[in-house]
Tab-separated table of N, CA and C in Angstrom:
chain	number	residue	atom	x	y	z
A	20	UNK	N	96.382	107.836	55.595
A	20	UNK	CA	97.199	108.430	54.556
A	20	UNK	C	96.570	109.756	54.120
A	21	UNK	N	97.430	110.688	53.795
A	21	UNK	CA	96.675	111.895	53.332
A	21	UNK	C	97.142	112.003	51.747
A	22	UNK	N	96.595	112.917	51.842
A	22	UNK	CA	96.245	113.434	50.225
A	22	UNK	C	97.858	114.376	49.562
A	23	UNK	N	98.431	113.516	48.803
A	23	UNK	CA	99.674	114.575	48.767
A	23	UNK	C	99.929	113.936	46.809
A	24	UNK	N	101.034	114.556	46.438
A	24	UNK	CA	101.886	114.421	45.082
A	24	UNK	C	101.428	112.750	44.813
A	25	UNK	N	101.078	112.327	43.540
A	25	UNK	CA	101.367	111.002	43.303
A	25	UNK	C	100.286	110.080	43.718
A	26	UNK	N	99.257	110.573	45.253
A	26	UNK	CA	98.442	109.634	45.314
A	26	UNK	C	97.139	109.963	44.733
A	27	UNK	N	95.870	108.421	44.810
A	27	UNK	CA	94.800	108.464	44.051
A	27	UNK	C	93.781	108.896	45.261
A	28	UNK	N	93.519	109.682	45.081
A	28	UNK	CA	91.711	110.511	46.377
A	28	UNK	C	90.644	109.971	45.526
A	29	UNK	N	89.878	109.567	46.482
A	29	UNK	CA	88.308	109.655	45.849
A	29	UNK	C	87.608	110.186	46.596
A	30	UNK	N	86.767	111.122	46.234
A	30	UNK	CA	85.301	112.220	47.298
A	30	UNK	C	84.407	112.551	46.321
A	31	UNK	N	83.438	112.471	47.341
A	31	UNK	CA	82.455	112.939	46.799
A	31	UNK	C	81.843	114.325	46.461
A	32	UNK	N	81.094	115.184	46.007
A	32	UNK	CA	81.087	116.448	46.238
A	32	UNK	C	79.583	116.819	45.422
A	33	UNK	N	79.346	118.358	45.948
A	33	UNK	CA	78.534	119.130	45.325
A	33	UNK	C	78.678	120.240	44.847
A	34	UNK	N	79.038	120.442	43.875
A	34	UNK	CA	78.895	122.088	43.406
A	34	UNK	C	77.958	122.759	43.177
A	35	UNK	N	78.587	124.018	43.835
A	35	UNK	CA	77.107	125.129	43.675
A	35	UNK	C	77.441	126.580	43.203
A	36	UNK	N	76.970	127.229	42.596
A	36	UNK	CA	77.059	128.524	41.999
A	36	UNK	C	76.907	129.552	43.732
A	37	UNK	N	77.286	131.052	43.330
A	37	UNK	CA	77.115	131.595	44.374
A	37	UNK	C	75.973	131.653	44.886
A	38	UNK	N	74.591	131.739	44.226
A	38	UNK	CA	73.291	131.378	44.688
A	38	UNK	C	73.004	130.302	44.883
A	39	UNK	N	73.982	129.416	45.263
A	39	UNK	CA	73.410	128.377	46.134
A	39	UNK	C	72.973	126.673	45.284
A	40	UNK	N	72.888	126.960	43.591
A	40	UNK	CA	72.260	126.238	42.787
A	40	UNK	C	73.416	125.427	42.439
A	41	UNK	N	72.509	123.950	42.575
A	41	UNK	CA	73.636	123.169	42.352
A	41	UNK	C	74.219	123.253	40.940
A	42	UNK	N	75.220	123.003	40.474
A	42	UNK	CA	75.676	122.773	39.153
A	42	UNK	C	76.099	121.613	38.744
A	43	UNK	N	76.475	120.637	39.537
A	43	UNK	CA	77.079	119.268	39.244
A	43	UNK	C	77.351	117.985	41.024
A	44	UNK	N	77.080	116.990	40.648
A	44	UNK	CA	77.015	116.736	42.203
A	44	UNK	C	77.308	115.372	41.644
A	45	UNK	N	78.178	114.528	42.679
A	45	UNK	CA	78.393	113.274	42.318
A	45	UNK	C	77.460	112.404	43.184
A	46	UNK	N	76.399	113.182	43.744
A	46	UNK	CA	74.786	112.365	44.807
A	46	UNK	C	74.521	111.146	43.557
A	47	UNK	N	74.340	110.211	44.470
A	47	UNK	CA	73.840	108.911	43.568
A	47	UNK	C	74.762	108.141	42.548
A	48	UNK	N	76.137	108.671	43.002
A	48	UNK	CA	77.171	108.035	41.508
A	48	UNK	C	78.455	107.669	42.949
A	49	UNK	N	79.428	106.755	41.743
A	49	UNK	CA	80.570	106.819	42.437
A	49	UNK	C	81.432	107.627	42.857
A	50	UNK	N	82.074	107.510	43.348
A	50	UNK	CA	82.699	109.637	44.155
A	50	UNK	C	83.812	109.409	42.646
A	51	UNK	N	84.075	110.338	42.420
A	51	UNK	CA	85.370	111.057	41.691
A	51	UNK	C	86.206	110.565	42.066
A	52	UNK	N	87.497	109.931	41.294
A	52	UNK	CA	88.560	109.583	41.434
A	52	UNK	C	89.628	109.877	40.944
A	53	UNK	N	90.719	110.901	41.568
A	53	UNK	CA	91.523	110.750	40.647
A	53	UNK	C	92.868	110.906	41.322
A	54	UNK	N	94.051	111.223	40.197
A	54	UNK	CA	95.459	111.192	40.273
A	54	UNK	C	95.916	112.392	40.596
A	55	UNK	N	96.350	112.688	41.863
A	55	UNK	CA	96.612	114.327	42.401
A	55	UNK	C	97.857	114.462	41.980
A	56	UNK	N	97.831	115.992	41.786
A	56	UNK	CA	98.818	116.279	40.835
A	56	UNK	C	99.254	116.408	39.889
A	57	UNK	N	98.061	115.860	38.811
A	57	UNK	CA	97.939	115.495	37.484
A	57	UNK	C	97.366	116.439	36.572
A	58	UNK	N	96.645	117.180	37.538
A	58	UNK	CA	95.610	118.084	36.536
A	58	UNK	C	94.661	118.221	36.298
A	59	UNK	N	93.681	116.732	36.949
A	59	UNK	CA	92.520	116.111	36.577
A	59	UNK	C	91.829	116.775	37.011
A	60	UNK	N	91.655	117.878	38.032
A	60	UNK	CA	90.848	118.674	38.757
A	60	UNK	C	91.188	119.812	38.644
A	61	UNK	N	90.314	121.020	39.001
A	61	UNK	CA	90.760	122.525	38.797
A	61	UNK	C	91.893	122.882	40.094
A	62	UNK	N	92.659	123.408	39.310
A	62	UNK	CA	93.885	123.894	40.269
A	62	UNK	C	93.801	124.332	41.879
A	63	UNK	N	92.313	125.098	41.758
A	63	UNK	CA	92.219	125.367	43.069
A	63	UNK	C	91.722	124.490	44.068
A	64	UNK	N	90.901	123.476	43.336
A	64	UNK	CA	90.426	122.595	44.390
A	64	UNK	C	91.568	121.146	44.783
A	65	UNK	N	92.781	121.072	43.517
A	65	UNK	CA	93.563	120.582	44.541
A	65	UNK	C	94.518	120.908	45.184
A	66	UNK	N	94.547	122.233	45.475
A	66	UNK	CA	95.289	122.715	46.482
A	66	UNK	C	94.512	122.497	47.686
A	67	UNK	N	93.117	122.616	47.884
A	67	UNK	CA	92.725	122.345	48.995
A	67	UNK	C	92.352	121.032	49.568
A	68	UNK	N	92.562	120.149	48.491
A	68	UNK	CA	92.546	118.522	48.793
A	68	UNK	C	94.260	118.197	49.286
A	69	UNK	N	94.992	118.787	48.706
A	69	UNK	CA	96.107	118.818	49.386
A	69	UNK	C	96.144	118.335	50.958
A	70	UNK	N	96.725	116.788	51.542
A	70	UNK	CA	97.066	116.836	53.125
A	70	UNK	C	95.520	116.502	53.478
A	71	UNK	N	94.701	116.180	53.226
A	71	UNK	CA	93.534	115.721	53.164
A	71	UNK	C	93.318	113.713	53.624
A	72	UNK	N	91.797	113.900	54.565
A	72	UNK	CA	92.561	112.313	54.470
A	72	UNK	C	91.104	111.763	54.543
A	73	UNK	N	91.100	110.669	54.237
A	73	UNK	CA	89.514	109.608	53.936
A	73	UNK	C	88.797	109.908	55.604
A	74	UNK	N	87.466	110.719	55.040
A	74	UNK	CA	86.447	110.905	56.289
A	74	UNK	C	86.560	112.472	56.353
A	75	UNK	N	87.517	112.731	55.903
A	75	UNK	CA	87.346	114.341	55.692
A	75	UNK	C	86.487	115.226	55.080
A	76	UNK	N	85.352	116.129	55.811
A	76	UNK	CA	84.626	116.660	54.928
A	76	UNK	C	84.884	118.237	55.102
A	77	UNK	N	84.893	119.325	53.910
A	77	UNK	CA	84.441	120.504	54.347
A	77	UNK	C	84.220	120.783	53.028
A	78	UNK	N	84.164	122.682	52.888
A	78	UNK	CA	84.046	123.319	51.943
A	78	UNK	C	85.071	123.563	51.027
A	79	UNK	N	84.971	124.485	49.552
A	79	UNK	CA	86.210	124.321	48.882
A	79	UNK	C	85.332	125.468	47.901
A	80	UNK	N	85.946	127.154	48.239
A	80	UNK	CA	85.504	128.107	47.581
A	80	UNK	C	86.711	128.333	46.945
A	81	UNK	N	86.591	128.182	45.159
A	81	UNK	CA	87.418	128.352	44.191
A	81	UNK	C	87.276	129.248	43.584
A	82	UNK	N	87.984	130.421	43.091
A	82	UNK	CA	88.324	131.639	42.681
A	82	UNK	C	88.450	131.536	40.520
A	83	UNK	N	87.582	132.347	40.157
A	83	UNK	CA	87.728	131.728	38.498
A	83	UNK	C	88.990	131.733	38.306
A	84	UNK	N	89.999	132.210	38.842
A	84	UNK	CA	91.631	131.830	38.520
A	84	UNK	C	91.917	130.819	38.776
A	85	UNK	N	91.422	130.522	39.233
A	85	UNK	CA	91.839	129.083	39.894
A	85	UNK	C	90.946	128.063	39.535
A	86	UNK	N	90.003	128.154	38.800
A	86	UNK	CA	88.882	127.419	38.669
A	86	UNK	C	88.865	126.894	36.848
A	87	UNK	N	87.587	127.606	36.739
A	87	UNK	CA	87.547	127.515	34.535
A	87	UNK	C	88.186	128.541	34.009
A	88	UNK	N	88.838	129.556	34.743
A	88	UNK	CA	89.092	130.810	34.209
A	88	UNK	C	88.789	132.096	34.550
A	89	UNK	N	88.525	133.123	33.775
A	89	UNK	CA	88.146	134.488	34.198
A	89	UNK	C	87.279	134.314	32.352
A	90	UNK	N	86.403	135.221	32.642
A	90	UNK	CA	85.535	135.565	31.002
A	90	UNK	C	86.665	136.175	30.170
A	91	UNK	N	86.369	135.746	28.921
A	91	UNK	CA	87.025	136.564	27.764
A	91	UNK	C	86.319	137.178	26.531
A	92	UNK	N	86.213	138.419	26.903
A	92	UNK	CA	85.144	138.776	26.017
A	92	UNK	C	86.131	138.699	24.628
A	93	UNK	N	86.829	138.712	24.238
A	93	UNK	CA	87.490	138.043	22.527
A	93	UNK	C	86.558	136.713	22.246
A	94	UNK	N	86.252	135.999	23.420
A	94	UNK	CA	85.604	134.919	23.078
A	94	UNK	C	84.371	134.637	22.460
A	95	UNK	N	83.813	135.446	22.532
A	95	UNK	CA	82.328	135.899	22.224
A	95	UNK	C	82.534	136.720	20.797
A	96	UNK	N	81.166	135.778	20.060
A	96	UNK	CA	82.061	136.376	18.693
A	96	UNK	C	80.410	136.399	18.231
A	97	UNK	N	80.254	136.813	16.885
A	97	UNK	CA	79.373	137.067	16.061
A	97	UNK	C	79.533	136.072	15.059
A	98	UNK	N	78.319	134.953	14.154
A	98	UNK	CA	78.617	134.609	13.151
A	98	UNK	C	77.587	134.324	12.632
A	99	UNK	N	77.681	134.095	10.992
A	99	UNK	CA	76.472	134.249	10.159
A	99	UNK	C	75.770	133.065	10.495
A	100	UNK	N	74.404	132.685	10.014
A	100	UNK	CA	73.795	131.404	10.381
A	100	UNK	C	74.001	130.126	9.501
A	101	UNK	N	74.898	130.666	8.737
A	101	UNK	CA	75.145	129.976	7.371
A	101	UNK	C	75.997	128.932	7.943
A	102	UNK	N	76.954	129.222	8.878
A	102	UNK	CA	77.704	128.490	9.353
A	102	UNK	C	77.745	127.581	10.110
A	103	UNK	N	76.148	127.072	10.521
A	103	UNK	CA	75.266	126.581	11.130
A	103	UNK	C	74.497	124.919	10.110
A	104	UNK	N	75.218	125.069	9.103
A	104	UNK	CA	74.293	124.332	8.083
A	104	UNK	C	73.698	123.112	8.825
A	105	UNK	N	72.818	123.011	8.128
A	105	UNK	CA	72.105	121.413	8.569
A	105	UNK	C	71.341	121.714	9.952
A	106	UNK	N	71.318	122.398	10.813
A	106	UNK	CA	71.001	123.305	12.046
A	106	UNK	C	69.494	124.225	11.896
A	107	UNK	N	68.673	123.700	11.833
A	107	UNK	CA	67.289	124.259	11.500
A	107	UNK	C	66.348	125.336	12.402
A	108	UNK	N	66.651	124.660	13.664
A	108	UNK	CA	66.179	125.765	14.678
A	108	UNK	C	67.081	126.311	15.470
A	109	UNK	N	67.911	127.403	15.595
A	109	UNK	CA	69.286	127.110	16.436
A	109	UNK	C	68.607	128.705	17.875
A	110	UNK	N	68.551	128.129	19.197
A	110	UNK	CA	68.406	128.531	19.720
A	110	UNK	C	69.077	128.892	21.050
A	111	UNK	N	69.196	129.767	21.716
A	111	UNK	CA	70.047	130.218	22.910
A	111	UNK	C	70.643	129.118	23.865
A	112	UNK	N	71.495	128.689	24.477
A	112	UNK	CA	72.300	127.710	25.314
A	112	UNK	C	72.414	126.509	24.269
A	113	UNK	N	72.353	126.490	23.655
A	113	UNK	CA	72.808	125.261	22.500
A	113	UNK	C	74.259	125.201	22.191
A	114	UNK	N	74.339	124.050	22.579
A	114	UNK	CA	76.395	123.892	22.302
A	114	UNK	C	76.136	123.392	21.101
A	115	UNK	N	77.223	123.668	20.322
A	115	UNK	CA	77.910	123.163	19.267
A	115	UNK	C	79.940	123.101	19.701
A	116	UNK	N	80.370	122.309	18.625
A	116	UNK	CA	81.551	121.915	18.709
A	116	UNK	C	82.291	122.596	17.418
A	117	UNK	N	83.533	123.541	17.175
A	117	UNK	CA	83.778	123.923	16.249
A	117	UNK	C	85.280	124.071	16.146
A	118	UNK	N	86.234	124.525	14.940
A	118	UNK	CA	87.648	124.520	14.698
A	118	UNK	C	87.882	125.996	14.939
A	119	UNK	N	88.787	126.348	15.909
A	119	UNK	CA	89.284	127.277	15.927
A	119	UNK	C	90.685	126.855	16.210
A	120	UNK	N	91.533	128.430	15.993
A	120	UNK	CA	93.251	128.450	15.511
A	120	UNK	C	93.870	127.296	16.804
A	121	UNK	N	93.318	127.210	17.787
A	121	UNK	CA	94.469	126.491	18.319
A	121	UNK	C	93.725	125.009	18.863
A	122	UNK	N	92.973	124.517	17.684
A	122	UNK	CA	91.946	123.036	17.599
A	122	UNK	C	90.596	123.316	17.575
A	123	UNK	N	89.764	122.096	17.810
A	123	UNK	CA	88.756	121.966	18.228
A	123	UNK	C	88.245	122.760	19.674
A	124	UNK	N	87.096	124.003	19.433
A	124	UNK	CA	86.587	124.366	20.666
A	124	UNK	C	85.187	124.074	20.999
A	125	UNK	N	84.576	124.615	22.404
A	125	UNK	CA	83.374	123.955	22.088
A	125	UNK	C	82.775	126.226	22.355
A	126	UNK	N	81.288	125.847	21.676
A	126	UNK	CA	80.722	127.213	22.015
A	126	UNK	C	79.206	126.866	22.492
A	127	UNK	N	78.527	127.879	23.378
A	127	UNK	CA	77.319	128.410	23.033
A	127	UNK	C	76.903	129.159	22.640
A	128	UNK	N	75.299	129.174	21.868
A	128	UNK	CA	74.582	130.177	21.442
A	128	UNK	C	74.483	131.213	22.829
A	129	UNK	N	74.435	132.275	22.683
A	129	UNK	CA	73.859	133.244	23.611
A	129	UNK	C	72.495	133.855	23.022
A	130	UNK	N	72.571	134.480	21.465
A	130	UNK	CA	71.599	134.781	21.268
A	130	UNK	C	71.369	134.598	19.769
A	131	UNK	N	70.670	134.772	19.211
A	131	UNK	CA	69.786	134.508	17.508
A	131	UNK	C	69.326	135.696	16.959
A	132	UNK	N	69.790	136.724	16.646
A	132	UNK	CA	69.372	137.675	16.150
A	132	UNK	C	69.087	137.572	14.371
A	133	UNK	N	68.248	137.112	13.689
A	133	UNK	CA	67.919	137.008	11.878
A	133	UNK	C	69.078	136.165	11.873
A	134	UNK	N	69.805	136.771	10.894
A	134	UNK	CA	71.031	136.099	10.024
A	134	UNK	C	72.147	135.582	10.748
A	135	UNK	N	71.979	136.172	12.280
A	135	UNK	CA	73.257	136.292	12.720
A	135	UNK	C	73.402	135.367	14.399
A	136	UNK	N	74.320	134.637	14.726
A	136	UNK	CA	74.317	133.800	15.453
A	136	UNK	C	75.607	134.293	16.352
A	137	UNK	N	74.767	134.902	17.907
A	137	UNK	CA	76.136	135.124	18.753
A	137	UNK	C	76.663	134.064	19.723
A	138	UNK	N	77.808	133.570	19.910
A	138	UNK	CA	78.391	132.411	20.574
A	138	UNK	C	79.337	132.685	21.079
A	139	UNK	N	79.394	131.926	22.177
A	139	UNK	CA	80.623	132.222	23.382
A	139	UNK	C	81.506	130.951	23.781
A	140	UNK	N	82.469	131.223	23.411
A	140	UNK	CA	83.934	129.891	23.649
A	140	UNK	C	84.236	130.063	24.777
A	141	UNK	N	83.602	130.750	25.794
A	141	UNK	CA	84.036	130.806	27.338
A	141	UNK	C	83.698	129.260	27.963
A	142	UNK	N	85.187	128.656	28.891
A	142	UNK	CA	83.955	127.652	29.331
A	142	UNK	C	82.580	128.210	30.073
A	143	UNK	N	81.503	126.989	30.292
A	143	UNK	CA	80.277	128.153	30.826
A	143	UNK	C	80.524	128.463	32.336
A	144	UNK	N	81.926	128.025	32.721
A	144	UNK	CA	81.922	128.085	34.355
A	144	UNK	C	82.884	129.433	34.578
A	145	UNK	N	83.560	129.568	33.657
A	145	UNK	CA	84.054	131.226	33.406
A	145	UNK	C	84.263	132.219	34.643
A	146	UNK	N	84.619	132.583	34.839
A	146	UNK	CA	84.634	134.273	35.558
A	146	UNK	C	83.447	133.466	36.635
A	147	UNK	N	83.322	132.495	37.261
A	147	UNK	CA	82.131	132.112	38.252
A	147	UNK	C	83.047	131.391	39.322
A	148	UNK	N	82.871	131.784	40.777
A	148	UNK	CA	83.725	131.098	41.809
A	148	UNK	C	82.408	129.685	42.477
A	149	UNK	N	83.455	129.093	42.130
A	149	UNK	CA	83.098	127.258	42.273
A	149	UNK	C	83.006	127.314	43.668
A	150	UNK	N	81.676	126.961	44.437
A	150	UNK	CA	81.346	126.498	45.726
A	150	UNK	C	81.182	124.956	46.051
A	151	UNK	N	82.226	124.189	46.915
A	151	UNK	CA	82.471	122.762	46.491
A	151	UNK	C	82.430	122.211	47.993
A	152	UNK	N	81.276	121.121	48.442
A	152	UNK	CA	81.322	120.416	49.415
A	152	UNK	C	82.060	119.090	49.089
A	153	UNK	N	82.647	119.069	49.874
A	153	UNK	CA	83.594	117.498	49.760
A	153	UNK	C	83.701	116.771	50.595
A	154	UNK	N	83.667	115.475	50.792
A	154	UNK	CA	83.811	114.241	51.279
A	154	UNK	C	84.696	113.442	50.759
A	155	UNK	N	86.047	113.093	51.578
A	155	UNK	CA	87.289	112.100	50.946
A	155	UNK	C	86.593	110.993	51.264
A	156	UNK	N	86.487	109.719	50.522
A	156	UNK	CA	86.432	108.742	50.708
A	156	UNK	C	87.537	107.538	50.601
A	157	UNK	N	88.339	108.632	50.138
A	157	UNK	CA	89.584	107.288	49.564
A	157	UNK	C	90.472	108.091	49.371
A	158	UNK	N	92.041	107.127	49.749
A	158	UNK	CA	93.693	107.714	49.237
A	158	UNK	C	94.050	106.592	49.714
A	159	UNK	N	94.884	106.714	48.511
A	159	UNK	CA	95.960	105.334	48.314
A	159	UNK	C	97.274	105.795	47.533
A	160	UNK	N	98.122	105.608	47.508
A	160	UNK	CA	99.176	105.492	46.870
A	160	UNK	C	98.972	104.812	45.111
A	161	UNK	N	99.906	105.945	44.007
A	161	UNK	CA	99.130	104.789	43.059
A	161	UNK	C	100.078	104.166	42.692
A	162	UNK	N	99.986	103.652	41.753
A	162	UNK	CA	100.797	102.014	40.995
A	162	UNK	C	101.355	102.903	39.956
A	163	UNK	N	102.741	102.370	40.274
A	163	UNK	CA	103.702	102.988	39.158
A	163	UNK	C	102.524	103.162	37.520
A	164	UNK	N	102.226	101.883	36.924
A	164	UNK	CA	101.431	101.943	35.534
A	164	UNK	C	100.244	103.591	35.879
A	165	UNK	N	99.982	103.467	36.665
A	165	UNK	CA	99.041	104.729	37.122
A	165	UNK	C	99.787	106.072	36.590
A	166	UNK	N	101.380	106.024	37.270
A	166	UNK	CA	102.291	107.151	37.355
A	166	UNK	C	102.608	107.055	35.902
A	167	UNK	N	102.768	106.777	35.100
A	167	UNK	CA	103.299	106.088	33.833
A	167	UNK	C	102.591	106.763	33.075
A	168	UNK	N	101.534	106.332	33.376
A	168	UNK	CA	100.106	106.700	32.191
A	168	UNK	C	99.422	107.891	33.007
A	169	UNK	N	99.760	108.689	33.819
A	169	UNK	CA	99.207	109.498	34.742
A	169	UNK	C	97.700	109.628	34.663
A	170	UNK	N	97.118	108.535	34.889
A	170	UNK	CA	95.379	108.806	35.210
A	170	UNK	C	95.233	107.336	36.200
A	171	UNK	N	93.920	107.259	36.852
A	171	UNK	CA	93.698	106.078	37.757
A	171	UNK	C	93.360	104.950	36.706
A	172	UNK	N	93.368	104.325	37.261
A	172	UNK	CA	93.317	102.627	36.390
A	172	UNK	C	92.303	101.991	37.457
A	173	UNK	N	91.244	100.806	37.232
A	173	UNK	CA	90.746	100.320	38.472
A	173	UNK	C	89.492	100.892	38.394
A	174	UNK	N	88.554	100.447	39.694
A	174	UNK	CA	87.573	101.151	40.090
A	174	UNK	C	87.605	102.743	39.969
A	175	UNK	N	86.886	103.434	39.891
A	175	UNK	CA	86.225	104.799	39.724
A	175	UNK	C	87.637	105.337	38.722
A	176	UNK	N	88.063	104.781	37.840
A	176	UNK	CA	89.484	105.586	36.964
A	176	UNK	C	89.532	104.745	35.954
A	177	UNK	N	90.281	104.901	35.398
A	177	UNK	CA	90.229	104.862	33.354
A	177	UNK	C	90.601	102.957	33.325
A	178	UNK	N	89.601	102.309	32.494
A	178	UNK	CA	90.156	101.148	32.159
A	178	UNK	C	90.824	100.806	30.669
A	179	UNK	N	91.763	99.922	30.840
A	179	UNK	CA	92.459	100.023	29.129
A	179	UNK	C	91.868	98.825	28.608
């Protein structure tokens, strides 16, 4: 069976930045599972899981359009440290979670200058093209309740 609209893939994979450094790898875990077509993955990598079938391995170079995005420098903002309360040492790559106009976003510190705290709402994978080894291990057709609730149910997918 291949990989098309509606069914559940599972693979394994490694991501790597353009230098080569891994960023996330499912080595030592259950492969990724999910509902194609759904969203659950960045746009570009399931276009190339697309027609795909269990035992299949290659590469999967994703474009930030297609990926977390492109950078937005609007995103990157300036703010006092005040806004930080309860936050005692606040130092560079430190996430915090905060309300902005269209919900909850998440940011990092970039830098700490005295009073003033600069942070970036970019995701951190941004404007960066995703280098992705993959291994299908699995496709199946899913179960209507799957289609229903559009996420996997079962092994390696969401239990209720």
């Amino acid at each position: 069976m291949q990989i098309a609209q509606n069914s559940v893939a599972a693979f394994h994979y490694t991501l790597t930045d353009d230098e080569g450094q891994v960023i996330d790898s499912s080595e030592g875990r259950e492969p990724l599972t999910y509902l194609h077509g759904s969203g659950h993955i960045v746009p570009g990598l399931e276009k190339q899981m697309e027609g795909r079938s269990v035992g299949d391995k290659f590469t999967a170079d994703v474009a930030p359009e297609e990926g977390y995005g492109v950078r937005h420098e609007e995103l990157m903002q300036e703010v006092p440290r005040a806004a930080f309360q309860g936050v005692e040492d606040i130092q560079p790559g430190m996430q915090f979670q905060g309300n902005g106009p269209e919900g909850q976003i998440n940011v990092t510190v970039t830098k700490v200058e005295n009073d003033v705290v600069f942070i970036d709402a970019n995701h951190p994978l941004a404007g960066k093209t995703l280098h992705f080894a993959i291994e299908v291990t699995d496709v199946r057709g899913a179960t209507a309740e799957e289609l229903e609730h559009g996420h996997v149910h079962g092994a390696g997918g969401h239990h209720h």
